[in-house]
């Protein structure tokens, strides 16, 4: 088993997050500037450009919010539009197989929960290290008296 990270620990795709947030800001600025520079647009049309830019930037910000937070009592998985709190005992296995877009948590109720906060995207080695760290944390916090 690898060395356990100190709790609490937050896993998130740092490079992907930086790209998404930078793109959100750039997109908002470019569309807003275009709206202001187009002379034939009326105030309502300009406002609709800015609103559309804000909406698109908001979608990128939602994509960037994903994370997995582990603390002494369990794990919180924050995905694009959902947040789920799990006790350590609820997590059976942490999976990141070759080709998987992100980590999957196998749960005691027989379901699998995607954890988008650990994804190989543009930082594959970091995602593998994060998945191993989370797997080690799950193993160290699992009940010992199971058959």
Short mmCIF file of C-alpha atoms in Angstrom, two decimals, residues 89 138-147:
data_model
loop_
_atom_site.label_atom_id
_atom_site.label_comp_id
_atom_site.label_asym_id
_atom_site.label_seq_id
_atom_site.Cartn_x
_atom_site.Cartn_y
_atom_site.Cartn_z
CA UNK A 89 -17.79 1.87 4.66
CA UNK A 138 -10.51 3.45 1.14
CA UNK A 139 -8.55 0.31 2.04
CA UNK A 140 -7.21 1.86 5.24
CA UNK A 141 -10.69 2.98 6.34
CA UNK A 142 -12.57 -0.20 5.38
CA UNK A 143 -13.93 -2.43 8.13
CA UNK A 144 -11.47 -5.21 8.99
CA UNK A 145 -14.00 -7.84 10.08
CA UNK A 146 -15.57 -8.52 6.67
CA UNK A 147 -15.30 -12.12 5.34
#
